[in-house]
Each structure stands twice: as structure tokens, then as C-alpha cells.
XYZ file of N, CA and C in Angstrom:
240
model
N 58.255 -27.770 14.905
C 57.127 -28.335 14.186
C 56.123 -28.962 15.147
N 56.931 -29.587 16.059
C 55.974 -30.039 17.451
C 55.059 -29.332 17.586
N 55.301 -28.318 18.037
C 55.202 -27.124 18.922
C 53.978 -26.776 18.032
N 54.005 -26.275 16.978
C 52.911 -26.097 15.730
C 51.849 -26.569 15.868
N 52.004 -27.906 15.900
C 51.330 -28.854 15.595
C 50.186 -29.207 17.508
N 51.113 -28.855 18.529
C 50.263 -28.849 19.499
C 49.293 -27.502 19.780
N 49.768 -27.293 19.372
C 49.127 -25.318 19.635
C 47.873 -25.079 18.178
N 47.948 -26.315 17.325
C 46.871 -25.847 16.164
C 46.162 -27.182 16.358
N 46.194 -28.228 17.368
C 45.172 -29.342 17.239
C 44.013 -28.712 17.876
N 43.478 -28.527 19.078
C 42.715 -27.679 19.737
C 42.234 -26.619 19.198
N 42.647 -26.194 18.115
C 41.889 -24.753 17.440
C 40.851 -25.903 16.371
N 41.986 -26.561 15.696
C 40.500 -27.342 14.925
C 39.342 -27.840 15.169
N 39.568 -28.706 16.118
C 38.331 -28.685 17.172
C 37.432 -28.292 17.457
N 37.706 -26.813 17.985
C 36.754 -25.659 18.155
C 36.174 -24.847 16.981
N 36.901 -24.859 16.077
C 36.334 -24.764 14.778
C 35.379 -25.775 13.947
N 35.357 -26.672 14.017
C 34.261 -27.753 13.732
C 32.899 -27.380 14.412
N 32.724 -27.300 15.860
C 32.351 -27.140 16.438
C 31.390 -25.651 16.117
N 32.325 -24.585 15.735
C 31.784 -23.460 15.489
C 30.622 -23.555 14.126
N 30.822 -24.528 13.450
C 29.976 -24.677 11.925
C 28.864 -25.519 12.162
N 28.690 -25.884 13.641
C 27.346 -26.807 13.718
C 26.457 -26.513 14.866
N 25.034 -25.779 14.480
C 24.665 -26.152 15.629
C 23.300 -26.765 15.958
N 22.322 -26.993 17.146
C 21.692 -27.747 17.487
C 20.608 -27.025 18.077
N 19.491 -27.218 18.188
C 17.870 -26.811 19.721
C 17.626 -28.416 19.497
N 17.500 -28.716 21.187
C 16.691 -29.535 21.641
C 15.788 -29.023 22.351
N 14.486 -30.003 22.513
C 13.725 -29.340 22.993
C 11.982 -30.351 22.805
N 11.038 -30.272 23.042
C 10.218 -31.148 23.376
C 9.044 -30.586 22.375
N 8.465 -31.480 21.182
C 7.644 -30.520 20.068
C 6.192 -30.357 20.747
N 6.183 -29.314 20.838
C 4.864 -28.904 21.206
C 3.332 -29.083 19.964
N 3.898 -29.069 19.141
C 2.961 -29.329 17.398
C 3.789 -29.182 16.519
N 3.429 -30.335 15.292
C 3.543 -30.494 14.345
C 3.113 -29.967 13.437
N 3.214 -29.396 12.289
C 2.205 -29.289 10.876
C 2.988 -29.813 9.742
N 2.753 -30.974 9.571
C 2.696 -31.993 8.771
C 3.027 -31.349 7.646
N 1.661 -30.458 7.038
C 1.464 -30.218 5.622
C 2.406 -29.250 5.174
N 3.048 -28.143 5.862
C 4.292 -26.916 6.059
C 5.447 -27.758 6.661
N 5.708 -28.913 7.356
C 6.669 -29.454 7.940
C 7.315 -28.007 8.837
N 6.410 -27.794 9.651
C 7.016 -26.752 10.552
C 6.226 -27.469 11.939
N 7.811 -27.177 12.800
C 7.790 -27.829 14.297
C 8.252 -26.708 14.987
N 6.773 -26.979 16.017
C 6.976 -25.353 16.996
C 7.593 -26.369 18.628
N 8.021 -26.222 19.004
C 9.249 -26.583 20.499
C 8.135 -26.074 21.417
N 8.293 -26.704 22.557
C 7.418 -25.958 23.762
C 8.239 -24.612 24.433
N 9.641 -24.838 23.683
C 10.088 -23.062 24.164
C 9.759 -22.208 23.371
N 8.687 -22.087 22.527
C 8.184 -20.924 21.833
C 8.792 -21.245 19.921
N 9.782 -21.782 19.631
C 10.646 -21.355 18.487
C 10.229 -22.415 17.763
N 10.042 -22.162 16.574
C 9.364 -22.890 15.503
C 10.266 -23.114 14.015
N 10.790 -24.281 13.500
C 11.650 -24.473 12.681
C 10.915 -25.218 11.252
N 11.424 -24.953 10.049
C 10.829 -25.335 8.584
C 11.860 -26.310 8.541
N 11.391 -27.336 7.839
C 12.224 -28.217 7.588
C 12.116 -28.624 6.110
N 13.227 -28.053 5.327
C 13.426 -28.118 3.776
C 12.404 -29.456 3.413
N 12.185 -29.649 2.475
C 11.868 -31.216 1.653
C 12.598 -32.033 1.406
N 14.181 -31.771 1.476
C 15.323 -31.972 1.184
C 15.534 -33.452 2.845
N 15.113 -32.967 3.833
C 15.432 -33.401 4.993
C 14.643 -34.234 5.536
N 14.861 -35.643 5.565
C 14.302 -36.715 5.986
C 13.804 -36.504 7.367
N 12.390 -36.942 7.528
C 11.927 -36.570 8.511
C 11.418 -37.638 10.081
N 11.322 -37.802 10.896
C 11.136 -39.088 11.699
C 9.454 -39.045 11.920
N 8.782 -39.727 12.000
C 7.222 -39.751 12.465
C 7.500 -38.941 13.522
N 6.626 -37.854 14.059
C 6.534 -36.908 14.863
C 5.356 -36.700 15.854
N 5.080 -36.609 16.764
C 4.031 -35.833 17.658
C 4.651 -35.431 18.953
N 3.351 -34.149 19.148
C 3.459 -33.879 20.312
C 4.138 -34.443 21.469
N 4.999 -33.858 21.729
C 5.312 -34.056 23.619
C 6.585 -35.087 23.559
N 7.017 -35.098 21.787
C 8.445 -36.227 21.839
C 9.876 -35.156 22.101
N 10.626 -35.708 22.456
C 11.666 -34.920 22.404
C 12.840 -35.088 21.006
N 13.324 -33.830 20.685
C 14.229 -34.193 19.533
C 15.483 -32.997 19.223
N 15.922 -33.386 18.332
C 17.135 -32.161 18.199
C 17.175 -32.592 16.955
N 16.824 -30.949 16.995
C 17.155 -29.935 15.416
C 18.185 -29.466 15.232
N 18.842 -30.072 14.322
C 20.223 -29.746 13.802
C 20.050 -28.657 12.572
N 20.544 -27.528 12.776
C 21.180 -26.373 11.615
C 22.468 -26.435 11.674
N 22.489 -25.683 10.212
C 23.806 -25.391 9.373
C 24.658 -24.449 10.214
N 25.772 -24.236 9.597
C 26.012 -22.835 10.750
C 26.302 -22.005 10.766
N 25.176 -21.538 9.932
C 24.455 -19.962 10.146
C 23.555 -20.147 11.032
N 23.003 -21.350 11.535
C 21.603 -21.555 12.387
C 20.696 -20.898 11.540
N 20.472 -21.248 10.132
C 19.259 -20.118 9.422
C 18.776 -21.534 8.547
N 19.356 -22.866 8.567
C 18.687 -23.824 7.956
C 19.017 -25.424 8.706
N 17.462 -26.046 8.455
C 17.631 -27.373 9.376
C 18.392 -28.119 8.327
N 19.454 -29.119 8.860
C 19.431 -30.063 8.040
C 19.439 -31.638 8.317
N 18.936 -31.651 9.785
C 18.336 -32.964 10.697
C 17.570 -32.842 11.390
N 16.349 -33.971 11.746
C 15.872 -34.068 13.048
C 15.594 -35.048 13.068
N 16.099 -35.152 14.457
C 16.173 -36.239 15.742
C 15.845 -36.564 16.471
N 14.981 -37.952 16.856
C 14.593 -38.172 17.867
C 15.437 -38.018 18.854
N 15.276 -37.906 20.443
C 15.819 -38.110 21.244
C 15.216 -39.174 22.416
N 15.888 -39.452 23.662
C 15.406 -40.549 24.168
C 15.429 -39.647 25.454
């Protein structure tokens, strides 16, 4: 049962892990009125209505948290 139990802690883990993921990255523009944030690496994310949003501009850094499919935001974050 030990044995079980050491060999399946480490898989959970990595499975958590697999259902979340993240872009950081520095917003190059805002649009307020669409709540769409384009990154200075090119990639541009919608952010439901659903998802509380932080005051935003240019040139802050933050991380965009998706679901994990990576096909929906459901945070953003300032960063420091």
C-alpha cells in the first residue's frame, strides 16, 4: 500500500499542473471597450465579463491565467 501510495503522489502533482495554464508577458495595449489585451509578444487575449479585471496600461507586466484548454482567460494579474 506504501508502495502505491509513493509511486501515485507525484503523478497528482503533475496532473494539477497539466489543467492550468499561464502567458506572462508585458501589455503592449489595452481595449477597454472589447477587454482585449494584446502582450508585446504579438498574442492578444479576450477576457470574458465574467473575469475581474485590474486597472491596466501599457508597458505593465501581468499573467494571464487560462483554463486548460488554454482557449479561455479566467485571471489577470498584475505582476511586479
Amino acid at each position: 500500500m506504501k508502495t502505491i501510495l509513493l509511486i501515485a503522489s507525484p503523478l497528482i502533482f503533475l496532473a494539477g499542473a497539466a489543467f492550468a495554464a499561464s502567458s506572462d508577458g508585458v501589455v503592449a495595449k489595452y481595449n477597454h471597450d472589447v477587454r482585449v489585451i494584446t502582450l508585446e509578444n504579438g498574442r492578444s487575449y479576450t477576457v470574458p465579463r465574467d473575469v475581474a479585471l485590474p486597472p491596466l496600461q501599457a508597458g505593465e507586466k501581468v499573467s494571464i491565467q487560462l483554463n486548460g484548454e488554454g482557449d479561455r482567460v479566467t485571471a489577470v494579474l498584475k505582476s511586479r
